[in-house]
Amino acid sequence: MYWEKELELLERKDLEHLQVERLNKTLRQAGNSPCYGQMPEISRFIRSGMTSIEQIRELPFTAKEDLRRDFPWGFLATDKKDVVRLHSSSGTTGNPVAVYHNRHDLNSWANLMARSLFTAGVRDTDVFQNICGYGLFTGGLGFQYGVEKLGCLSIPAGAGNSPRQIKLMRDFGTTVAHAIPSYLGRLFDVFREEGLDPRKDTQLHTLVIGAEPHTEEHRRRIEEMFGVKAYNSFGLSEMNGPGVAFECIEQNGLHVWEDAYVLEVIDPVTLQPVADGEVGELVMTTLDRQAMPVIRYRTRDLTRILPGPCPCGRTHRRIDRISGRSDDMFIIKGCNVFPMQIEGVLMKLPEVGDDYRITLETIDDQDEMIIEVEVKKEWFKGDLAFLDKLQRHITHLIRDEVLVRPRIKLVEPSSIPKAEGKAVRVHDHRQKG
Ligand code: COA
Ligand code: AMP
Ligand code: ZN
């Protein structure tokens, strides 16, 4: 059963033909933006046209820094009056990355989301609870419009307030929910605190999990706890958000929707393509976006193309679950964080000394970010009330910057052990599965 049979089962050569056609259109559209419009490689292909998808390798990459540098309008490829929404990803200092959508873009994104959910077995008879941040996070509205297009009864629950999530599930008979994997342990605990068992006391049959790295073991544990099938959903704001790659019911990797994206996996050092099956950095190009096409975007996510066909019959290639990053970004509670954001906040404070250490831990089934901050000698001697105030001030500033409340521990100068060589800022001790 397919959402768009002709597209999902398209023969590879026809799929590649469609990609070339859409890529040429995308380049012409991108040429309208101030940034892409001045790139000679893009102008060249607008004039001559691409004839094979491999020619994409002759185009320059786009990095997060490029999108931020030419903020806010540098990559806008349409008239501002046609833009109907923007999203912005977490995890940047200074200028965020803003991604613009016109009506066509939102329609095709909703369609990709509906297709993705259908692929994972969700149907219009389902009751779908979206336990995800709305607002600028793409997992909120991104899922919302897809679920509505599919025709489920949607519950836009948003993040947080676990007892209320459980009540919603039970009141309205939720059968499918979307949440980030690390939150589901906390939700399960609250079920137990309330004397409930999600296996018996809900009608859940499917969970959609994504937005952060997780292992196969973690997935199996979630399936066991909730008595469901859990499907991996991958996406990023620069490529819309969710709906880029999704698992089918075979649960053997995520199909990348190749009618909407060109998929490449490169060696992050040589920037050359790696062979199928080899791990590298995922690079993606939009094929069906008008307001803001993005060409050869370096996602920094590490994965590999899984060779061979999928028994479900879809011809769109599959990638493995994301195994890490080629930069130092980490994700906590569904929010992207770069250590430099934290350093940026700390180093502006005169009381803060030279060193700090970020530890990620799972405490009572919730992931927490603990930041030890060295305080300069003259301030560390200060009275307790002063240190208490400083601690609250730092907590507040960091929460504003990264959207997650840190646990701040103020420590004596030089008490954080120095690493040999390059400082290791982040120590990740979270339980993974
Ligand atoms: N999704 C849903 N709920 C979450 C969550 C997540 N990722 N992380 C934490 N929560 C819940 C907590 O369990 C708590 O509710 P409870 O006490 O009733 O169980 C509540 O949110 C607040 O948690 P707290 O630990 O105090 O978080 P915080 O002050 O650091 O703020 C959030 C954290 C949840 C508000 C913020 O991290 C957020 O909005 N995360 C969602 C991000 C998201 O949806 N990303 C997907 C992008 S596609
Ligand atoms: P954002 O742009 O805020 O939506 O964040 C996108 C990033 O979240 C991606 O680049 C990945 O690093 C991460 N991400 C999203 N989905 C998954 C997933 N299913 N598995 C692992 N990481 C994911
Ligand atoms: Zn499949």
Coordinates of C-alpha atoms and ligand atoms in Angstrom, one line a residue:
M1 CA 0.0 0.0 0.0
Y2 CA 1.4 3.3 -1.1
W3 CA 0.5 7.0 -0.7
E4 CA 1.8 7.9 -4.3
K5 CA 2.4 4.6 -6.0
E6 CA 3.8 5.9 -9.3
L7 CA 6.4 8.1 -7.5
E8 CA 7.3 5.6 -4.8
L9 CA 7.8 2.7 -7.2
L10 CA 9.4 4.7 -10.0
E11 CA 12.1 2.8 -11.8
R12 CA 15.6 4.1 -10.9
K13 CA 16.3 5.5 -14.3
D14 CA 13.0 7.3 -14.4
L15 CA 13.6 8.6 -10.9
E16 CA 17.0 9.9 -11.9
H17 CA 15.5 11.5 -15.0
L18 CA 12.9 13.2 -12.8
Q19 CA 15.7 14.4 -10.5
V20 CA 17.6 16.0 -13.3
E21 CA 14.5 17.7 -14.6
R22 CA 13.7 19.0 -11.1
L23 CA 17.3 20.0 -10.4
N24 CA 17.5 22.1 -13.5
K25 CA 14.3 23.8 -12.4
T26 CA 15.7 24.3 -8.9
L27 CA 18.9 25.9 -10.2
R28 CA 16.9 28.3 -12.2
Q29 CA 14.8 29.2 -9.2
A30 CA 17.9 29.4 -6.9
G31 CA 19.5 31.8 -9.4
N32 CA 16.9 34.4 -8.2
S33 CA 18.4 34.5 -4.8
P34 CA 21.2 37.1 -4.1
C35 CA 23.7 34.4 -2.9
Y36 CA 23.2 31.6 -5.4
G37 CA 22.6 34.1 -8.2
Q38 CA 26.2 35.3 -8.0
M39 CA 27.8 31.8 -8.1
P40 CA 29.4 31.2 -11.4
E41 CA 28.9 27.4 -11.3
I42 CA 25.2 27.9 -10.8
S43 CA 24.9 30.4 -13.6
R44 CA 26.8 28.0 -15.9
F45 CA 24.4 25.2 -15.3
I46 CA 21.4 27.6 -15.6
R47 CA 22.7 28.4 -19.1
S48 CA 23.8 24.9 -20.2
G49 CA 21.4 22.6 -18.2
M50 CA 22.4 19.5 -16.4
T51 CA 22.1 16.2 -18.2
S52 CA 23.0 13.7 -15.5
I53 CA 22.5 13.7 -11.7
E54 CA 26.3 13.1 -11.2
Q55 CA 27.0 16.6 -12.5
I56 CA 25.6 17.9 -9.2
R57 CA 29.2 17.3 -7.9
E58 CA 30.4 20.3 -9.9
L59 CA 28.3 22.6 -7.7
P60 CA 29.6 24.2 -4.5
F61 CA 28.4 23.0 -1.1
T62 CA 26.2 25.1 1.1
A63 CA 27.1 25.1 4.9
K64 CA 25.1 26.3 7.9
E65 CA 27.6 29.2 8.2
D66 CA 26.6 30.4 4.7
L67 CA 23.0 30.4 5.5
R68 CA 23.7 32.4 8.7
R69 CA 26.2 34.8 7.1
D70 CA 23.7 35.9 4.5
F71 CA 20.9 36.1 7.0
P72 CA 18.1 37.0 6.7
W73 CA 17.3 37.3 3.0
G74 CA 20.4 36.1 1.1
F75 CA 19.0 32.8 0.1
L76 CA 15.4 33.9 -0.6
A77 CA 14.6 33.0 -4.2
T78 CA 11.2 34.5 -4.4
D79 CA 9.3 37.7 -3.8
K80 CA 9.0 38.3 0.0
K81 CA 5.3 38.7 -0.4
D82 CA 4.9 35.1 -1.6
V83 CA 6.5 33.7 1.5
V84 CA 3.9 32.4 4.0
R85 CA 6.0 30.9 6.8
L86 CA 9.5 30.7 8.2
H87 CA 11.1 28.2 10.5
S88 CA 14.3 28.5 12.3
S89 CA 16.5 25.7 13.8
S90 CA 17.9 25.7 17.3
G91 CA 21.6 25.5 17.8
T92 CA 23.2 28.7 16.5
T93 CA 24.8 31.6 18.2
G94 CA 24.0 35.0 16.8
N95 CA 22.0 34.8 13.6
P96 CA 19.8 31.7 13.4
V97 CA 19.2 29.9 10.2
A98 CA 15.8 31.0 8.8
V99 CA 14.1 28.8 6.2
Y100 CA 11.3 30.2 4.1
H101 CA 8.3 28.5 2.5
N102 CA 5.7 29.6 0.0
R103 CA 2.3 27.9 -0.4
H104 CA 3.7 25.4 -2.9
D105 CA 6.5 24.5 -0.5
L106 CA 4.2 23.9 2.5
N107 CA 1.9 21.8 0.3
S108 CA 4.6 19.6 -0.9
W109 CA 6.1 19.3 2.6
A110 CA 2.7 18.2 4.0
N111 CA 2.5 15.7 1.2
L112 CA 5.9 14.3 2.0
M113 CA 4.9 14.0 5.7
A114 CA 1.6 12.2 4.8
R115 CA 3.6 9.9 2.5
S116 CA 6.1 9.2 5.3
L117 CA 3.5 8.4 7.8
F118 CA 1.5 6.2 5.4
T119 CA 4.8 4.4 4.7
A120 CA 5.0 3.6 8.4
G121 CA 1.5 2.2 8.4
V122 CA -0.4 5.2 9.8
R123 CA -3.9 5.6 8.3
D124 CA -6.8 8.1 8.3
T125 CA -8.5 6.0 11.0
D126 CA -5.7 6.8 13.5
V127 CA -5.7 9.3 16.3
F128 CA -2.3 11.0 16.2
Q129 CA -0.8 12.8 19.2
N130 CA 2.1 15.1 18.4
I131 CA 4.3 15.4 21.5
C132 CA 6.7 17.9 20.1
G133 CA 7.5 21.6 20.4
Y134 CA 5.4 23.7 18.0
G135 CA 6.5 27.3 17.1
L136 CA 9.8 27.5 15.2
F137 CA 10.6 23.8 15.8
T138 CA 9.7 22.0 12.5
G139 CA 8.5 18.8 14.3
G140 CA 5.3 20.6 15.5
L141 CA 3.7 22.2 12.4
G142 CA 5.6 19.8 10.1
F143 CA 3.9 16.8 11.5
Q144 CA 0.6 18.7 12.0
Y145 CA 0.0 19.4 8.4
G146 CA 1.1 16.0 7.3
V147 CA -1.2 14.3 9.7
E148 CA -4.1 16.5 8.6
K149 CA -3.4 15.8 5.0
L150 CA -3.4 12.1 5.8
G151 CA -6.8 12.5 7.5
C152 CA -6.1 11.3 11.0
L153 CA -7.7 13.0 14.0
S154 CA -4.7 15.1 15.2
I155 CA -4.0 16.1 18.8
P156 CA -1.4 19.0 18.7
A157 CA -0.3 18.3 22.3
G158 CA 3.1 20.0 22.1
A159 CA 6.0 19.2 24.4
G160 CA 6.0 18.8 28.2
N161 CA 3.4 18.1 30.9
S162 CA 3.5 14.3 30.9
P163 CA 0.4 13.7 33.1
R164 CA -1.6 15.8 30.5
Q165 CA -0.1 13.8 27.6
I166 CA -1.3 10.6 29.2
K167 CA -4.8 12.0 29.9
L168 CA -5.1 13.1 26.3
M169 CA -4.0 9.7 25.1
R170 CA -6.6 7.9 27.2
D171 CA -9.4 10.4 26.7
F172 CA -9.2 10.4 22.9
G173 CA -7.9 6.9 22.3
T174 CA -4.5 8.0 20.7
T175 CA -3.2 5.2 18.5
V176 CA -0.1 6.9 17.1
A177 CA 2.2 9.4 18.8
H178 CA 5.3 11.3 17.8
A179 CA 8.0 12.1 20.3
I180 CA 11.7 12.2 20.7
P181 CA 13.1 8.9 21.9
S182 CA 14.8 10.3 25.1
Y183 CA 11.5 11.7 26.3
L184 CA 9.7 8.4 26.1
G185 CA 11.5 6.9 29.1
R186 CA 10.2 9.8 31.2
L187 CA 6.7 9.4 29.8
F188 CA 6.8 5.7 30.7
D189 CA 7.8 6.5 34.3
V190 CA 4.9 8.9 34.6
F191 CA 2.5 6.1 33.4
R192 CA 3.9 3.9 36.1
E193 CA 3.7 6.6 38.8
E194 CA 0.0 6.8 37.9
G195 CA -0.4 3.1 38.2
L196 CA -0.9 2.7 34.5
D197 CA 0.7 0.5 31.9
P198 CA 0.7 2.0 28.4
R199 CA 0.5 -1.5 26.9
K200 CA -2.8 -2.2 28.5
D201 CA -4.2 1.3 29.3
T202 CA -3.8 3.0 25.9
Q203 CA -4.7 2.1 22.3
L204 CA -1.2 3.0 21.1
H205 CA 0.1 0.8 18.3
T206 CA 2.7 3.0 16.7
L207 CA 5.3 5.6 17.8
V208 CA 7.2 7.8 15.5
I209 CA 10.6 8.7 16.9
G210 CA 13.2 11.0 15.6
A211 CA 14.9 14.4 15.9
E212 CA 17.9 12.9 17.8
P213 CA 20.3 10.0 17.4
H214 CA 19.3 6.7 19.0
T215 CA 20.3 3.1 18.8
E216 CA 18.5 0.1 17.5
E217 CA 18.5 -1.2 21.2
H218 CA 16.8 2.0 22.3
R219 CA 14.1 1.6 19.7
R220 CA 13.5 -2.0 20.8
R221 CA 13.3 -0.9 24.4
I222 CA 10.7 1.8 23.5
E223 CA 8.7 -0.8 21.5
E224 CA 8.8 -3.1 24.5
M225 CA 7.8 -0.5 27.1
F226 CA 4.8 0.8 25.0
G227 CA 3.9 -2.4 23.2
V228 CA 4.1 -0.7 19.8
K229 CA 6.1 -0.5 16.6
A230 CA 8.5 2.5 16.6
Y231 CA 9.6 4.1 13.4
N232 CA 12.5 6.3 12.8
S233 CA 11.8 9.7 11.2
F234 CA 14.7 11.9 10.0
G235 CA 14.8 15.5 8.8
L236 CA 16.3 18.9 9.3
S237 CA 15.0 22.4 9.1
E238 CA 17.2 23.4 6.2
M239 CA 15.5 20.6 4.2
N240 CA 12.0 21.5 5.6
G241 CA 12.2 19.4 8.8
P242 CA 10.6 15.9 9.2
G243 CA 9.6 14.1 6.0
V244 CA 13.1 13.9 4.5
A245 CA 13.7 10.2 5.3
F246 CA 11.4 7.7 7.0
E247 CA 11.3 4.0 7.8
C248 CA 8.8 1.7 6.1
I249 CA 7.3 -1.2 8.0
E250 CA 10.4 -3.3 7.2
Q251 CA 12.3 -1.2 9.8
N252 CA 15.5 -1.7 7.8
G253 CA 16.8 1.9 7.2
L254 CA 15.1 5.1 6.2
H255 CA 13.9 5.8 2.6
V256 CA 15.0 9.2 1.4
W257 CA 12.3 10.7 -0.8
E258 CA 14.5 11.1 -3.9
D259 CA 11.8 12.9 -5.9
A260 CA 12.2 15.8 -3.4
Y261 CA 15.9 15.5 -2.5
V262 CA 19.2 14.6 -4.0
L263 CA 21.1 12.4 -1.7
E264 CA 24.9 12.3 -1.5
V265 CA 27.2 10.8 1.1
I266 CA 30.7 12.3 1.2
D267 CA 34.0 11.9 3.0
P268 CA 33.9 15.0 5.3
V269 CA 37.7 15.5 4.9
T270 CA 38.2 15.0 1.1
L271 CA 34.7 16.1 0.3
Q272 CA 34.5 13.3 -2.3
P273 CA 31.7 10.8 -2.5
V274 CA 32.1 7.5 -0.5
A275 CA 31.0 4.1 -1.9
D276 CA 27.5 2.9 -1.0
G277 CA 27.6 1.1 2.4
E278 CA 30.4 3.4 3.7
V279 CA 29.8 5.9 6.4
G280 CA 30.2 9.6 5.5
E281 CA 28.5 12.9 5.8
L282 CA 25.0 13.3 4.4
V283 CA 24.7 16.1 1.8
M284 CA 21.3 17.0 0.5
T285 CA 19.7 19.2 -2.2
T286 CA 16.1 20.3 -2.3
L287 CA 14.3 19.4 -5.6
D288 CA 10.8 20.8 -5.0
R289 CA 11.2 24.0 -3.1
Q290 CA 10.6 27.5 -4.5
A291 CA 11.0 30.1 -1.7
M292 CA 14.4 28.8 -0.6
P293 CA 16.0 26.1 -2.6
V294 CA 19.2 24.8 -0.8
I295 CA 21.9 23.2 -2.9
R296 CA 24.4 20.5 -1.6
Y297 CA 23.7 21.3 2.0
R298 CA 26.3 19.8 4.3
T299 CA 24.1 18.3 7.1
R300 CA 27.1 17.2 9.2
D301 CA 25.1 14.0 10.0
L302 CA 27.0 10.8 9.6
T303 CA 25.3 7.8 7.9
R304 CA 25.6 5.5 4.9
I305 CA 23.6 4.5 2.0
L306 CA 22.2 0.9 2.5
P307 CA 22.8 -1.1 -0.6
G308 CA 20.2 -3.3 -2.2
P309 CA 16.4 -3.1 -2.7
C310 CA 13.9 -2.9 0.1
P311 CA 11.2 -5.7 0.2
C312 CA 8.5 -3.0 0.4
G313 CA 9.1 -2.3 -3.3
R314 CA 9.9 1.4 -2.9
T315 CA 12.8 2.4 -5.2
H316 CA 14.0 5.4 -3.1
R317 CA 17.3 4.5 -1.5
R318 CA 17.6 4.0 2.2
I319 CA 20.1 5.5 4.6
D320 CA 21.1 3.9 7.9
R321 CA 20.1 5.5 11.2
I322 CA 22.3 8.6 12.0
S323 CA 25.4 7.4 13.8
G324 CA 26.9 10.7 14.8
R325 CA 28.0 14.1 13.6
S326 CA 31.0 15.5 11.8
D327 CA 30.9 18.6 14.1
D328 CA 30.5 19.0 17.8
M329 CA 26.7 19.7 17.9
F330 CA 24.8 17.6 20.4
I331 CA 21.0 17.3 20.9
I332 CA 19.3 17.3 24.3
K333 CA 15.6 17.2 24.9
G334 CA 15.1 17.7 21.2
C335 CA 17.2 21.0 21.1
N336 CA 20.4 21.3 19.1
V337 CA 23.3 22.7 21.1
F338 CA 26.8 23.7 20.0
P339 CA 29.3 24.0 22.9
M340 CA 30.3 27.3 21.5
Q341 CA 26.9 28.7 22.3
I342 CA 27.5 27.9 26.0
E343 CA 31.0 29.2 25.9
G344 CA 29.8 32.4 24.3
V345 CA 27.4 33.0 27.2
L346 CA 30.0 32.1 29.9
M347 CA 32.9 34.1 28.6
K348 CA 30.9 37.3 28.6
L349 CA 30.6 37.1 32.4
P350 CA 33.4 38.8 34.3
E351 CA 33.0 36.4 37.3
V352 CA 33.6 33.3 35.1
G353 CA 37.1 31.8 35.1
D354 CA 38.9 30.0 32.3
D355 CA 37.3 26.6 32.2
Y356 CA 33.9 24.9 32.1
R357 CA 32.7 21.3 31.5
I358 CA 29.4 20.1 30.1
T359 CA 28.2 16.6 31.2
L360 CA 25.1 15.0 29.7
E361 CA 23.5 12.5 32.1
T362 CA 20.3 10.6 32.4
I363 CA 18.8 11.4 35.8
D364 CA 15.5 9.7 36.8
D365 CA 15.0 8.8 33.1
Q366 CA 15.4 12.4 32.0
D367 CA 18.4 13.7 30.0
E368 CA 20.0 16.6 31.8
M369 CA 22.8 19.0 30.9
I370 CA 25.1 19.7 33.8
I371 CA 27.6 22.5 33.4
E372 CA 30.4 23.0 35.8
V373 CA 31.7 26.5 35.6
E374 CA 34.9 27.8 37.2
V375 CA 34.4 31.0 39.0
K376 CA 37.4 33.4 39.4
K377 CA 39.1 33.4 42.8
E378 CA 38.0 36.9 43.8
W379 CA 34.4 36.0 43.1
F380 CA 34.5 32.5 44.4
K381 CA 35.3 33.8 47.9
G382 CA 32.0 35.8 47.7
D383 CA 29.2 35.0 50.1
L384 CA 26.7 32.2 49.3
A385 CA 23.9 34.6 48.4
F386 CA 26.1 36.1 45.7
L387 CA 27.1 32.6 44.3
D388 CA 23.4 31.6 44.4
K389 CA 22.4 34.7 42.4
L390 CA 25.2 34.1 39.9
Q391 CA 24.2 30.5 39.5
R392 CA 20.6 31.5 38.7
H393 CA 21.8 34.2 36.4
I394 CA 23.9 31.8 34.4
T395 CA 21.0 29.2 34.3
H396 CA 18.7 31.8 32.9
L397 CA 21.2 33.1 30.3
I398 CA 21.9 29.6 29.0
R399 CA 18.3 28.6 29.0
D400 CA 17.6 31.6 26.8
E401 CA 20.4 30.7 24.5
V402 CA 19.8 26.9 24.0
L403 CA 16.2 26.5 25.1
V404 CA 17.0 23.8 27.7
R405 CA 17.4 24.5 31.4
P406 CA 21.0 23.5 32.5
R407 CA 22.0 22.5 35.9
I408 CA 24.8 24.9 36.8
K409 CA 27.5 23.9 39.3
L410 CA 29.9 26.7 40.3
V411 CA 33.3 25.4 41.1
E412 CA 36.7 26.7 42.3
P413 CA 39.2 28.0 39.9
S414 CA 41.4 25.3 38.3
S415 CA 39.3 22.5 39.7
I416 CA 38.2 21.1 36.3
P417 CA 40.9 18.6 35.2
K418 CA 42.7 19.8 32.1
A419 CA 42.6 17.4 29.2
E420 CA 45.9 16.5 27.5
G421 CA 45.8 18.3 24.1
K422 CA 42.5 19.7 22.9
A423 CA 40.0 20.4 25.6
V424 CA 37.1 18.0 25.7
R425 CA 34.1 20.1 26.6
V426 CA 31.3 17.6 26.4
H427 CA 31.1 14.3 28.3
D428 CA 28.1 12.3 27.2
H429 CA 27.1 9.7 29.8
R430 CA 23.4 9.5 28.8
Q431 CA 21.8 6.1 28.9
K432 CA 21.3 5.1 25.3
G433 CA 18.7 2.4 25.3
Ligands
COA1 N1 9.5 16.4 24.4 C1 8.4 16.5 25.1 N2 8.5 16.8 26.4 C2 9.7 17.0 27.0 C3 10.9 16.9 26.3 C4 10.8 16.6 24.9 N3 11.8 16.6 24.1 N4 11.9 17.1 27.1 C5 11.4 17.4 28.3 N5 10.0 17.3 28.3 C6 9.1 17.5 29.3 C7 9.5 17.1 30.7 O1 9.3 15.7 31.0 C8 8.7 18.0 31.6 O2 7.4 17.6 31.7 P1 6.9 16.7 33.0 O3 7.7 17.3 34.2 O4 5.5 16.8 33.1 O5 7.4 15.3 32.7 C9 8.6 19.3 30.8 O6 8.9 18.9 29.4 C10 9.7 20.4 31.2 O7 10.9 19.7 31.3 P2 12.2 20.3 31.9 O8 13.2 19.2 32.0 O9 11.9 21.2 33.0 O10 12.7 21.1 30.6 P3 13.4 22.5 30.3 O11 12.9 23.6 31.1 O12 14.8 22.2 30.1 O13 12.7 22.8 28.8 C11 11.6 21.8 26.9 C12 12.6 21.8 27.9 C13 10.9 20.5 26.9 C14 10.5 22.9 27.0 C15 12.3 22.1 25.6 O14 13.5 21.3 25.6 C16 11.6 21.8 24.3 O15 10.7 22.5 23.9 N6 11.9 20.6 23.8 C17 11.1 20.0 22.7 C18 12.0 20.2 21.5 C19 11.3 19.5 20.3 O16 10.2 19.2 20.3 N7 12.2 19.2 19.4 C20 11.8 18.5 18.2 C21 12.3 19.2 17.1 S1 11.7 18.6 15.6
AMP2 P1 16.6 20.7 13.3 O1 17.1 21.4 12.1 O2 16.5 21.5 14.5 O3 15.3 20.0 12.9 O4 17.6 19.5 13.6 C1 18.0 18.6 12.6 C2 19.1 17.7 13.2 O5 18.5 16.8 14.1 C3 19.6 16.7 12.1 O6 20.6 17.4 11.4 C4 20.1 15.6 13.0 O7 21.4 15.9 13.5 C5 19.1 15.5 14.1 N1 18.1 14.5 13.7 C6 16.9 14.6 13.2 N2 16.2 13.5 13.0 C7 17.1 12.5 13.5 C8 17.0 11.1 13.6 N3 15.9 10.4 13.2 N4 18.1 10.4 14.1 C9 19.2 11.1 14.5 N5 19.3 12.5 14.4 C10 18.3 13.1 13.9
ZN3 ZN 10.9 -0.1 2.4

